[in-house]
Coordinates of C-alpha atoms in Angstrom, one line a residue:
Chain A
M1 CA -8.9 -3.7 25.0
H2 CA -7.4 -0.3 23.6
P3 CA -8.9 1.4 20.7
V4 CA -5.8 1.0 18.6
T5 CA -5.9 -2.7 19.0
I6 CA -9.4 -2.9 18.1
V7 CA -9.0 -0.6 14.8
F8 CA -5.9 -2.6 14.3
G9 CA -7.8 -6.1 14.7
K10 CA -10.3 -4.9 12.3
E11 CA -8.3 -3.6 9.4
I12 CA -6.0 -6.8 9.4
R13 CA -9.3 -9.2 9.5
D14 CA -10.8 -7.0 6.5
A15 CA -7.9 -6.8 4.5
T16 CA -7.1 -10.6 4.5
R17 CA -10.5 -11.2 3.3
D18 CA -9.7 -9.3 0.3
K19 CA -8.5 -11.5 -2.0
R20 CA -7.8 -9.2 -4.8
A21 CA -6.0 -6.4 -2.9
L22 CA -4.0 -9.4 -1.3
L23 CA -2.9 -10.8 -4.4
V24 CA -1.9 -7.1 -5.4
A25 CA -0.2 -6.5 -1.9
F26 CA 1.9 -10.1 -2.3
G27 CA 1.7 -10.6 -5.8
F28 CA 4.9 -8.4 -6.2
P29 CA 7.2 -10.1 -3.4
V30 CA 6.5 -13.2 -5.0
L31 CA 7.3 -12.0 -8.8
A32 CA 10.3 -10.1 -7.9
P33 CA 12.3 -12.9 -7.1
V34 CA 11.5 -14.8 -10.2
L35 CA 12.1 -11.8 -12.0
V36 CA 15.9 -11.7 -10.3
Y37 CA 16.1 -15.2 -11.2
F38 CA 15.6 -14.8 -15.1
M39 CA 17.5 -11.9 -15.2
M40 CA 20.6 -13.4 -13.2
T41 CA 20.4 -16.3 -15.3
A42 CA 20.2 -14.3 -18.6
I43 CA 23.0 -12.2 -17.7
I44 CA 24.9 -15.5 -16.6
E45 CA 24.2 -16.9 -20.2
L46 CA 25.0 -13.9 -22.0
K47 CA 28.4 -13.7 -20.6
M48 CA 28.9 -17.6 -21.2
D49 CA 28.0 -17.0 -24.8
A50 CA 30.7 -14.1 -25.2
E51 CA 33.4 -16.6 -24.0
K52 CA 32.2 -19.8 -26.1
I53 CA 32.8 -18.6 -29.4
T54 CA 32.9 -20.6 -32.7
I55 CA 35.5 -19.8 -35.3
P56 CA 35.2 -20.3 -38.9
I57 CA 38.3 -21.6 -40.2
V58 CA 40.4 -22.1 -43.5
G59 CA 43.4 -24.3 -43.5
A60 CA 43.3 -25.9 -40.3
Q61 CA 45.1 -28.6 -41.8
N62 CA 48.2 -26.4 -42.0
A63 CA 48.8 -25.7 -38.1
P64 CA 47.9 -28.8 -36.0
A65 CA 49.3 -27.0 -33.1
F66 CA 47.7 -23.6 -33.2
I67 CA 44.6 -25.8 -33.8
Q68 CA 44.9 -27.7 -30.7
W69 CA 46.1 -24.9 -28.4
L70 CA 42.9 -23.0 -29.7
E71 CA 40.6 -26.1 -28.6
E72 CA 42.4 -26.0 -25.5
Q73 CA 41.5 -22.3 -25.0
D74 CA 37.3 -23.2 -25.2
V75 CA 37.2 -22.0 -28.9
R76 CA 35.1 -24.2 -30.9
L77 CA 36.4 -24.3 -34.5
E78 CA 34.9 -24.9 -37.9
E79 CA 36.2 -25.7 -41.3
F80 CA 35.3 -23.1 -43.6
S81 CA 35.0 -23.3 -47.3
G82 CA 34.3 -21.0 -50.0
D83 CA 34.8 -17.3 -50.5
A84 CA 35.7 -15.7 -47.1
E85 CA 35.5 -12.5 -47.8
Q86 CA 32.2 -12.6 -49.6
A87 CA 30.8 -14.6 -46.7
V88 CA 31.3 -11.6 -44.4
R89 CA 30.4 -8.9 -46.5
D90 CA 26.9 -11.3 -46.6
K91 CA 26.8 -11.2 -43.0
E92 CA 27.3 -14.9 -42.9
Q93 CA 29.9 -15.3 -40.9
D94 CA 31.1 -12.2 -38.2
L95 CA 34.5 -13.5 -39.2
V96 CA 36.8 -15.9 -41.1
V97 CA 40.4 -17.0 -40.1
I98 CA 42.6 -17.9 -42.7
I99 CA 45.4 -20.0 -41.8
P100 CA 48.2 -19.8 -45.2
G101 CA 49.7 -22.8 -46.4
N102 CA 53.5 -21.9 -45.8
Y103 CA 52.4 -21.9 -42.4
Q104 CA 54.5 -24.7 -41.2
R105 CA 57.5 -23.8 -43.6
R106 CA 57.8 -20.6 -42.3
L107 CA 57.9 -21.8 -38.7
N108 CA 60.2 -24.1 -39.1
E109 CA 62.6 -21.1 -40.9
L110 CA 61.6 -19.0 -37.4
R111 CA 59.9 -16.4 -40.1
T112 CA 56.8 -14.4 -39.0
I113 CA 53.5 -16.2 -40.2
S114 CA 50.8 -13.9 -41.0
I115 CA 47.2 -15.2 -40.2
E116 CA 44.5 -13.4 -41.7
I117 CA 41.3 -12.4 -40.2
V118 CA 38.5 -11.5 -42.7
S119 CA 35.9 -9.1 -40.8
D120 CA 33.9 -6.0 -41.2
G121 CA 35.0 -3.3 -39.2
S122 CA 31.6 -1.5 -39.6
R123 CA 30.2 -4.2 -37.8
T124 CA 30.1 -3.2 -34.0
A125 CA 28.5 -6.3 -33.0
S126 CA 31.1 -8.8 -34.4
Q127 CA 33.8 -6.4 -32.6
P128 CA 34.1 -8.2 -29.4
T129 CA 34.7 -11.7 -30.8
V130 CA 37.2 -10.2 -33.8
G131 CA 39.0 -8.8 -30.8
R132 CA 39.1 -12.0 -28.9
V133 CA 40.4 -13.7 -31.4
H134 CA 43.2 -10.9 -32.0
N135 CA 44.0 -11.6 -28.6
L136 CA 44.1 -15.5 -28.9
I137 CA 46.4 -15.4 -31.5
R138 CA 48.8 -12.7 -29.4
D139 CA 48.6 -15.1 -26.6
Y140 CA 50.0 -18.1 -28.9
N141 CA 52.5 -15.6 -30.3
R142 CA 53.8 -14.9 -27.0
E143 CA 53.9 -18.5 -25.7
I144 CA 55.6 -19.6 -29.0
A145 CA 58.4 -16.6 -28.7
S146 CA 59.0 -17.3 -24.8
L147 CA 59.7 -21.3 -25.8
R148 CA 62.3 -19.9 -28.3
L149 CA 63.9 -17.6 -26.1
I150 CA 64.1 -20.6 -23.3
A151 CA 65.5 -23.1 -25.8
R152 CA 68.3 -20.5 -26.2
G153 CA 68.9 -19.7 -22.5
V154 CA 67.1 -16.5 -22.6
S155 CA 64.6 -15.6 -20.4
P156 CA 61.5 -14.3 -21.8
E157 CA 61.2 -11.6 -19.9
V158 CA 63.5 -9.9 -21.3
M159 CA 60.7 -9.3 -24.0
R160 CA 58.8 -7.8 -21.6
V161 CA 59.8 -4.3 -20.4
V162 CA 56.7 -3.2 -18.6
I163 CA 53.7 -4.5 -18.0
S164 CA 50.3 -3.5 -16.3
Q165 CA 48.6 -5.3 -13.6
T166 CA 45.0 -4.3 -12.4
V167 CA 44.3 -4.5 -8.5
D168 CA 40.9 -4.9 -7.9
V169 CA 40.1 -4.0 -4.3
A170 CA 36.4 -5.2 -4.4
T171 CA 35.7 -8.4 -3.1
K172 CA 34.0 -11.0 -5.1
Q173 CA 30.8 -10.3 -2.8
Q174 CA 31.0 -6.8 -3.3
R175 CA 31.1 -7.0 -7.0
T176 CA 28.0 -9.5 -7.0
A177 CA 26.2 -6.6 -4.6
T178 CA 26.6 -3.8 -7.4
A179 CA 25.2 -6.3 -10.0
L180 CA 22.6 -7.3 -7.3
N181 CA 21.5 -3.6 -7.1
F182 CA 18.1 -4.2 -8.0
I183 CA 17.6 -7.0 -4.9
P184 CA 17.2 -3.5 -2.5
L185 CA 14.8 -1.7 -5.1
Y186 CA 12.6 -4.7 -5.0
I187 CA 12.4 -4.9 -1.2
I188 CA 12.0 -0.9 -0.8
M189 CA 9.6 -1.2 -3.7
A190 CA 7.5 -4.0 -1.8
A191 CA 7.0 -1.2 1.1
F192 CA 5.2 0.7 -1.0
V193 CA 3.1 -2.0 -2.6
S194 CA 2.2 -4.3 0.3
G195 CA 0.5 -1.6 2.4
M196 CA -1.1 0.3 -0.3
G197 CA -4.3 -1.5 -0.7
L198 CA -4.9 -1.7 3.2
A199 CA -3.7 2.0 3.3
V200 CA -6.4 3.4 0.7
D201 CA -9.0 1.2 1.4
S202 CA -9.2 2.2 4.9
T203 CA -9.0 6.2 4.8
A204 CA -10.1 6.9 1.1
G205 CA -12.3 3.3 0.7
E206 CA -13.9 4.1 3.9
R207 CA -14.9 7.8 3.0
E208 CA -16.2 6.3 -0.2
R209 CA -18.3 3.7 0.8
K210 CA -19.9 5.7 3.5
T211 CA -18.5 3.9 6.6
L212 CA -16.5 6.7 7.9
E213 CA -19.3 8.7 9.5
S214 CA -20.8 5.7 11.7
L215 CA -16.9 5.0 12.6
I216 CA -16.2 8.6 13.9
I217 CA -19.3 8.7 15.9
N218 CA -17.8 6.4 18.3
P219 CA -16.4 7.7 21.3
V220 CA -12.6 7.2 20.3
E221 CA -10.0 9.9 19.6
R222 CA -9.4 10.3 15.9
Y223 CA -5.5 9.9 16.1
Q224 CA -6.3 6.3 18.0
I225 CA -8.2 5.6 14.9
I226 CA -5.7 6.7 12.5
T227 CA -2.8 4.7 14.5
G228 CA -4.5 1.6 14.3
K229 CA -5.1 1.8 10.6
W230 CA -1.3 2.6 10.5
L231 CA 0.1 -0.5 12.4
A232 CA -2.2 -2.4 10.4
A233 CA -0.9 -1.3 6.7
T234 CA 2.7 -1.2 8.5
I235 CA 2.2 -5.0 9.0
F236 CA 1.2 -5.4 5.9
A237 CA 4.4 -3.8 4.2
S238 CA 6.6 -5.4 6.6
L239 CA 5.5 -8.6 5.8
G240 CA 5.9 -7.9 1.9
M241 CA 9.3 -6.4 2.7
T242 CA 10.7 -9.6 4.3
L243 CA 8.8 -12.1 1.7
T244 CA 10.7 -9.9 -1.1
L245 CA 13.8 -10.4 1.1
L246 CA 13.6 -13.8 1.5
L247 CA 12.7 -15.0 -1.4
C248 CA 15.4 -12.9 -3.3
I249 CA 17.9 -14.7 -1.5
A250 CA 16.6 -18.3 -2.2
A251 CA 16.2 -17.0 -5.8
M252 CA 19.9 -15.8 -6.0
S253 CA 21.1 -18.9 -4.4
Q254 CA 19.5 -21.0 -7.4
V255 CA 21.5 -18.8 -9.7
S256 CA 25.2 -20.3 -10.5
L257 CA 26.9 -17.2 -10.2
D258 CA 30.3 -18.8 -9.4
E259 CA 30.4 -19.2 -13.6
I260 CA 30.8 -15.8 -13.9
G261 CA 33.6 -15.3 -11.0
L262 CA 31.4 -13.8 -8.5
K263 CA 30.1 -15.3 -5.3
F264 CA 26.7 -15.1 -3.4
H265 CA 26.4 -15.9 0.4
V266 CA 24.2 -15.1 3.0
T267 CA 23.9 -15.8 6.3
T268 CA 21.2 -15.9 8.5
P269 CA 22.7 -13.1 11.0
Q270 CA 22.8 -10.9 7.8
I271 CA 19.5 -11.5 6.8
F272 CA 18.5 -10.1 10.7
L273 CA 20.5 -7.4 10.1
M274 CA 18.9 -6.6 6.8
L275 CA 15.5 -6.7 8.3
I276 CA 16.8 -4.6 10.8
A277 CA 18.1 -2.0 8.0
T278 CA 14.8 -1.9 6.0
L279 CA 11.7 -2.6 8.1
P280 CA 11.3 1.0 9.8
L281 CA 10.8 2.3 6.3
A282 CA 7.6 0.3 6.4
F283 CA 6.4 2.9 8.8
L284 CA 7.2 6.0 7.0
V285 CA 5.8 4.4 3.5
T286 CA 2.6 3.7 5.1
S287 CA 2.3 7.0 7.1
M288 CA 2.8 8.7 3.6
Q289 CA -0.1 6.5 2.1
L290 CA -2.5 7.4 4.9
L291 CA -2.0 10.9 4.3
L292 CA -2.5 11.1 0.8
G293 CA -5.4 8.8 1.6
I294 CA -7.0 11.0 3.8
F295 CA -6.1 13.9 2.0
A296 CA -7.7 13.1 -1.4
K297 CA -11.2 13.8 -2.8
S298 CA -11.8 10.0 -3.7
F299 CA -10.6 6.3 -3.9
K300 CA -9.3 7.2 -7.4
D301 CA -7.6 10.3 -6.2
A302 CA -5.9 8.3 -3.5
Q303 CA -5.1 5.7 -5.8
S304 CA -3.2 7.8 -8.4
Y305 CA -1.6 9.9 -6.0
I306 CA 0.1 6.9 -4.3
G307 CA 0.9 5.3 -7.5
L308 CA 3.2 8.4 -8.4
L309 CA 4.7 7.8 -4.7
T310 CA 6.0 4.5 -5.6
L311 CA 8.2 6.0 -8.1
L312 CA 10.3 7.6 -5.5
P313 CA 12.0 4.5 -4.5
V314 CA 13.1 4.1 -8.4
L315 CA 14.6 7.5 -8.4
S316 CA 16.9 7.1 -5.4
L317 CA 17.8 3.9 -7.1
V318 CA 18.8 5.6 -10.4
Y319 CA 20.3 8.3 -8.4
T320 CA 22.7 6.0 -6.8
M321 CA 23.4 4.0 -9.9
F322 CA 24.4 6.7 -11.9
S323 CA 26.2 8.8 -9.7
P324 CA 28.2 6.7 -7.6
I325 CA 28.4 8.6 -4.5
R326 CA 30.9 8.3 -1.2
T327 CA 28.7 6.8 1.5
E328 CA 28.8 9.5 4.6
E329 CA 27.2 8.6 7.6
W330 CA 24.5 11.5 7.3
M331 CA 23.0 9.7 4.0
F332 CA 21.8 6.8 6.1
A333 CA 19.4 9.2 7.8
I334 CA 18.0 10.0 4.2
P335 CA 14.6 7.4 3.8
M336 CA 15.2 5.2 1.1
L337 CA 18.8 6.2 0.0
G338 CA 19.7 5.3 3.9
Q339 CA 18.0 1.7 3.2
H340 CA 19.2 1.2 -0.4
L341 CA 22.6 1.8 1.1
L342 CA 22.7 -0.3 3.9
L343 CA 21.2 -2.8 1.7
V344 CA 24.2 -2.9 -0.7
D345 CA 26.8 -2.7 2.2
V346 CA 25.1 -5.8 3.9
L347 CA 25.1 -7.9 0.7
G348 CA 28.3 -7.1 -0.2
A349 CA 29.7 -8.1 3.5
K350 CA 30.9 -5.1 4.1
D351 CA 30.5 -3.8 7.7
V352 CA 28.0 -0.8 8.3
P353 CA 28.4 1.5 11.1
L354 CA 26.2 0.9 14.0
I355 CA 25.2 4.6 13.6
G356 CA 23.8 3.8 10.0
Y357 CA 21.2 1.1 11.5
F358 CA 20.6 4.2 13.9
Y359 CA 20.2 6.9 11.9
S360 CA 18.1 5.1 9.3
A361 CA 15.6 3.7 11.8
I362 CA 15.0 6.8 13.8
S363 CA 14.7 9.1 10.7
C364 CA 11.8 6.9 9.3
L365 CA 10.2 6.5 12.5
V366 CA 10.4 9.8 13.9
L367 CA 8.9 11.2 10.1
G368 CA 6.4 8.1 9.9
M369 CA 5.2 9.4 13.4
A370 CA 5.0 13.3 12.6
L371 CA 2.9 12.2 9.4
V372 CA 0.5 10.4 11.1
L373 CA 0.1 13.5 13.9
V374 CA -0.6 15.4 10.5
T375 CA -3.1 13.0 9.3
A376 CA -4.9 12.7 12.3
R377 CA -4.9 16.7 12.5
L378 CA -6.6 16.3 9.0
F379 CA -8.9 13.8 10.1
Q380 CA -10.2 16.0 12.8
R381 CA -11.4 18.6 10.4
E382 CA -15.2 18.7 9.9
S383 CA -15.0 18.8 5.8
I384 CA -13.8 15.2 6.3
L385 CA -17.2 13.8 5.5
S386 CA -18.1 16.2 2.9
N387 CA -15.9 15.6 -0.6
Chain B
M1 CA -32.2 13.8 27.4
I2 CA -31.3 16.0 24.7
E3 CA -31.2 19.5 25.1
V4 CA -30.7 22.0 21.9
Q5 CA -30.4 25.8 22.8
S6 CA -30.3 28.4 19.8
I7 CA -27.4 26.4 18.0
S8 CA -26.2 27.8 14.5
K9 CA -24.0 26.6 12.3
A10 CA -22.6 28.4 8.9
F11 CA -20.2 26.5 6.0
G12 CA -18.9 29.4 4.4
D13 CA -21.4 32.0 3.4
V14 CA -24.2 29.2 3.7
K15 CA -26.1 29.3 7.1
A16 CA -27.3 25.8 7.4
V17 CA -28.8 26.4 10.9
K18 CA -29.7 29.7 12.1
D19 CA -31.3 29.0 15.4
V20 CA -32.9 25.8 16.9
S21 CA -33.7 25.1 20.2
F22 CA -35.6 21.8 21.4
I23 CA -35.4 19.4 24.0
A24 CA -36.1 15.6 23.6
N25 CA -36.8 14.0 26.8
N26 CA -36.3 10.2 28.4
G27 CA -39.6 8.0 27.1
K28 CA -40.5 10.0 24.5
V29 CA -40.3 10.2 20.7
T30 CA -39.1 13.5 19.4
G31 CA -39.3 13.9 15.4
L32 CA -37.4 16.4 13.7
L33 CA -39.5 17.1 10.7
G34 CA -38.5 19.4 7.8
P35 CA -38.2 19.4 3.9
N36 CA -34.7 18.4 2.3
G37 CA -31.9 21.1 2.8
A38 CA -33.9 22.1 6.2
G39 CA -30.7 21.8 8.6
K40 CA -31.8 18.8 9.9
S41 CA -29.0 16.4 9.1
T42 CA -26.8 19.5 10.1
T43 CA -28.3 19.5 13.5
L44 CA -28.1 16.1 13.9
R45 CA -24.3 15.9 13.4
I46 CA -23.9 18.7 15.9
L47 CA -25.6 16.1 18.6
Y48 CA -23.2 13.5 17.0
G49 CA -20.2 15.4 17.9
L50 CA -18.9 15.5 14.0
L51 CA -19.5 19.1 13.7
V52 CA -19.3 21.7 16.2
Q53 CA -21.9 24.9 16.2
D54 CA -20.8 28.2 15.8
A55 CA -23.1 29.4 18.6
G56 CA -25.5 28.1 21.2
S57 CA -25.3 24.7 23.4
A58 CA -26.2 21.3 22.7
Q59 CA -26.2 18.5 25.6
V60 CA -26.8 15.1 26.1
D61 CA -27.9 14.1 29.6
G62 CA -26.6 17.0 31.0
I63 CA -23.2 16.7 29.2
D64 CA -21.9 19.2 26.9
I65 CA -21.1 18.1 23.5
R66 CA -18.7 20.6 22.3
S67 CA -16.3 20.4 25.4
N68 CA -16.8 16.7 26.7
R69 CA -17.3 15.0 23.0
L70 CA -16.0 11.6 23.9
H71 CA -18.2 11.5 27.1
A72 CA -21.2 12.9 25.3
Q73 CA -20.6 10.0 22.3
Q74 CA -20.8 7.5 24.9
K75 CA -24.3 8.1 26.0
I76 CA -26.0 8.3 22.4
G77 CA -26.5 5.7 19.8
V78 CA -26.7 6.8 16.0
L79 CA -28.4 5.7 12.8
P80 CA -26.6 8.1 10.6
D81 CA -28.0 8.8 7.2
S82 CA -25.2 7.0 5.2
H83 CA -25.7 3.6 5.6
G84 CA -22.1 2.3 4.5
L85 CA -21.1 -1.3 5.6
Y86 CA -17.8 -3.2 5.5
I87 CA -18.7 -5.7 2.6
R88 CA -16.4 -8.1 3.8
L89 CA -17.2 -8.3 7.4
T90 CA -20.3 -10.4 8.8
A91 CA -23.0 -8.7 10.5
R92 CA -22.2 -9.8 14.1
E93 CA -18.6 -8.6 13.4
H94 CA -20.1 -5.2 12.3
I95 CA -21.9 -5.2 15.9
H96 CA -18.8 -6.4 17.6
Y97 CA -16.5 -3.6 16.3
F98 CA -19.1 -1.0 17.5
G99 CA -19.5 -2.5 20.6
R100 CA -15.8 -2.8 21.3
L101 CA -14.8 0.9 20.4
H102 CA -17.8 1.6 23.0
N103 CA -15.6 -0.4 25.3
M104 CA -17.7 -2.9 26.3
D105 CA -17.0 -5.8 28.4
E106 CA -16.8 -9.1 26.1
N107 CA -19.4 -11.2 28.0
K108 CA -21.9 -8.4 28.0
L109 CA -21.0 -7.9 24.2
E110 CA -21.8 -11.4 23.5
S111 CA -25.1 -11.6 25.1
R112 CA -26.2 -8.3 23.8
T113 CA -25.4 -9.3 20.6
N114 CA -27.7 -12.3 20.6
E115 CA -30.4 -10.1 22.2
L116 CA -30.3 -7.7 19.4
L117 CA -30.1 -9.9 16.5
K118 CA -33.0 -11.7 18.1
I119 CA -35.2 -8.8 18.4
L120 CA -34.5 -7.5 14.8
N121 CA -35.1 -11.2 13.4
M122 CA -31.7 -11.4 11.8
E123 CA -30.3 -14.6 13.2
T124 CA -30.1 -16.2 10.1
I125 CA -28.0 -13.6 8.4
A126 CA -25.7 -12.9 11.4
E127 CA -22.7 -15.1 10.0
R128 CA -23.2 -13.8 6.7
R129 CA -20.9 -11.1 5.2
V130 CA -23.0 -8.0 4.5
E131 CA -22.0 -8.0 0.7
G132 CA -25.0 -8.8 -1.1
F133 CA -27.5 -8.0 1.9
S134 CA -30.8 -6.1 0.8
H135 CA -31.6 -2.4 2.0
G136 CA -33.6 -3.6 4.8
E137 CA -31.0 -6.2 6.1
R138 CA -28.4 -3.5 6.1
M139 CA -30.6 -0.8 7.6
K140 CA -30.9 -3.8 10.5
V141 CA -27.3 -4.2 10.8
C142 CA -26.6 -0.1 11.4
L143 CA -29.4 0.0 13.9
A144 CA -27.9 -3.1 15.8
R145 CA -24.5 -1.6 15.8
S146 CA -26.1 1.7 17.2
L147 CA -27.7 0.1 20.0
I148 CA -25.0 -2.3 21.2
H149 CA -23.8 -0.4 23.8
D150 CA -27.5 0.3 25.2
P151 CA -27.4 4.0 25.0
P152 CA -29.8 6.4 26.9
N153 CA -30.0 8.4 23.9
I154 CA -31.1 7.4 20.3
L155 CA -30.4 9.6 17.3
L156 CA -32.4 8.2 13.9
D157 CA -31.8 10.2 10.8
E158 CA -34.5 8.9 8.4
P159 CA -34.7 5.6 9.6
T160 CA -37.3 3.9 7.4
N161 CA -36.4 5.7 4.2
G162 CA -36.7 3.2 1.6
L163 CA -37.6 0.1 3.5
D164 CA -40.1 -2.2 2.8
V165 CA -43.2 -2.7 4.7
M166 CA -41.7 -5.7 7.0
T167 CA -38.8 -3.8 7.6
T168 CA -40.5 -0.6 8.2
R169 CA -42.8 -2.6 10.9
T170 CA -39.8 -3.9 12.8
V171 CA -38.2 -0.2 13.0
R172 CA -41.2 1.1 14.4
E173 CA -41.8 -1.7 17.0
M174 CA -38.3 -0.8 18.0
I175 CA -38.7 2.6 18.5
A176 CA -41.9 2.0 20.7
E177 CA -40.1 -0.5 22.5
L178 CA -37.1 2.0 23.3
K179 CA -39.4 4.4 24.3
D180 CA -40.9 2.0 27.2
R181 CA -37.6 1.8 28.4
N182 CA -37.3 5.3 29.2
I183 CA -35.1 6.1 26.2
A184 CA -35.0 9.4 24.7
V185 CA -35.7 8.6 21.0
L186 CA -34.9 11.9 18.1
F187 CA -35.7 10.9 14.7
S188 CA -35.7 13.0 11.4
S189 CA -37.8 12.4 8.7
H190 CA -39.6 14.3 5.9
L191 CA -42.5 11.5 6.1
M192 CA -45.7 13.2 7.7
H193 CA -47.4 10.1 8.4
E194 CA -44.2 8.5 9.9
V195 CA -44.3 11.4 12.4
S196 CA -47.7 11.6 13.1
R197 CA -48.1 8.1 13.9
L198 CA -45.0 7.8 16.1
C199 CA -43.8 10.9 17.7
D200 CA -44.7 12.5 21.0
H201 CA -43.4 15.9 20.3
I202 CA -42.8 16.9 16.7
V203 CA -40.1 20.1 16.0
I204 CA -40.8 21.4 12.5
I205 CA -37.3 22.9 11.0
S206 CA -37.3 25.3 7.9
E207 CA -34.4 27.1 6.3
G208 CA -32.4 26.6 9.6
L209 CA -35.1 28.0 11.9
V210 CA -37.6 25.9 14.3
V211 CA -41.1 27.3 12.9
A212 CA -43.0 25.2 15.2
S213 CA -42.8 22.4 17.8
G214 CA -45.5 20.6 20.0
T215 CA -47.9 17.5 19.9
T216 CA -49.5 17.0 16.6
D217 CA -52.4 18.8 17.7
E218 CA -50.4 21.8 18.8
I219 CA -49.1 22.1 15.5
R220 CA -52.4 21.8 13.8
A221 CA -53.7 24.6 16.0
A222 CA -50.5 26.7 15.1
A223 CA -51.2 26.5 11.6
E224 CA -54.8 26.4 11.6
E225 CA -55.3 23.5 9.7
D226 CA -56.9 20.3 10.7
N227 CA -54.5 18.2 8.2
L228 CA -51.2 17.6 9.7
E229 CA -49.8 17.6 6.1
E230 CA -51.6 21.0 5.0
A231 CA -50.1 22.4 8.5
F232 CA -46.7 21.2 7.8
V233 CA -46.8 22.9 3.9
T234 CA -48.3 26.3 5.6
L235 CA -45.8 26.6 8.4
V236 CA -42.6 25.9 6.0
E237 CA -44.2 28.6 3.5
R238 CA -45.0 31.1 5.9
V239 CA -41.1 30.9 6.5
A240 CA -40.0 31.1 3.2
T241 CA -41.9 34.2 2.5

């Protein structure tokens, strides 16, 4: 057996028996999708709630046709009696709609009817609902006006000189992908969380528990020992990433996104593409963790350094969210940012240039190997045994 | 055979080893005796290939440790002064791990492991994880994994430190058996009776220098004392002044 294989095998066996570390390593990939599910469900419910409003109304019996039209627009109405202004002032109601008693008469006389909306302009929370009611009344007005014009042989278009129309170039999938920015974040974070325990335990931990001296007395090159540990940590990190990806996708498919006009559909080839896009990151992340583990003076030190390291992907995500950037090919070569961009594109069913995969994989692998070499050099020093 | 010629080693300003020379022959037990901080562990670590001496030479079976570390490490079995174990591995797995790192063939590894488990009387604990092992049991695991590849030279750093009577006896029997098999045994200790009972050849180190070496009789003669312990104290104090 090759020394790298021997060290690799021992580290994997050792780590799979550490129940607590396993819980930390794979608890995250299991929890993240649960979080995704509840967040998405909450977002959808909020949107649905905003659309389904209840309007307290006075004098509904004065305008039966209007009331029927409102009910067709998915608006719930409730009869209101009492002092409307006082109720709004006391924050018992967001708004009250008052239909005047002369509604039917003025309608027949073709005169303008004014419907009062009693609201409090200082209350920002009720503004969307008030705006919605204004829009509804405007829509009803346009509909009746159009009918009157048509009855007189005039096209309703004479009333509409100029209108604006939005052309949204984002596909439904893409809009979903931006809403799903956190799935790439979770997958990238899994790379940090899942391999961390093994990386720290097999470096700083080995030193702390005084097993390092006996290990390096064996006739094996130090870089071979480090490589074995590196590959073992990478396997853990990759498993964590794959698990997070699959479970997040499973969670998303359980969320009824179509209710808010979004679409989420991932095919098997896309899953493979996403894995190809992200797994090289595992090699880099674990190499950083090993380096810190060897560099740290103690186990505790190593844990705090590596904890700080985990903030990196969060920063990269925040950057892409707050300063929308035009994706350039070279950006794929930046670890984490590259993976993030690739994932967003694949989730959004956009074509990613092949060179993007190449850049992101190669940069992670090359940097990872360079860091492992540095780690091996540090591991070679005589002072490795003295803390 | 282990040959050390005028090695020295400094850590910054601290000269841990100034000038140490000795030979540990095959079939002999050589004791490295000295007070704490005398340079015993540093000397041994140079022999393990963990430290590189500043000057002088150290050889194992004629192989220079500095220039041919891996080859030299194949020729030695080491019980270092730190007895750390992987708490989630069993005794047998520890022995296997080290045997494999010595590139042992799997069949030979298995038979040699069983042989050692029997000699060290640890068959009942072989499949247990070492977490919760007593000090003596841990020591036996360390000893077994250092002997797994059947090395022609054995280096033991304070092997009976803190052991109970039964385990100490096992270790002593082990050393006698290794000696009979024509293996060079080098061990360090600060326990006088241990050294006088087991060693054929004693090397006394103090402040990084060899202050005396030879058989117990020769040491006593050099110090002009009848008692070995008195001789040791006299020799060490002679250097200090």
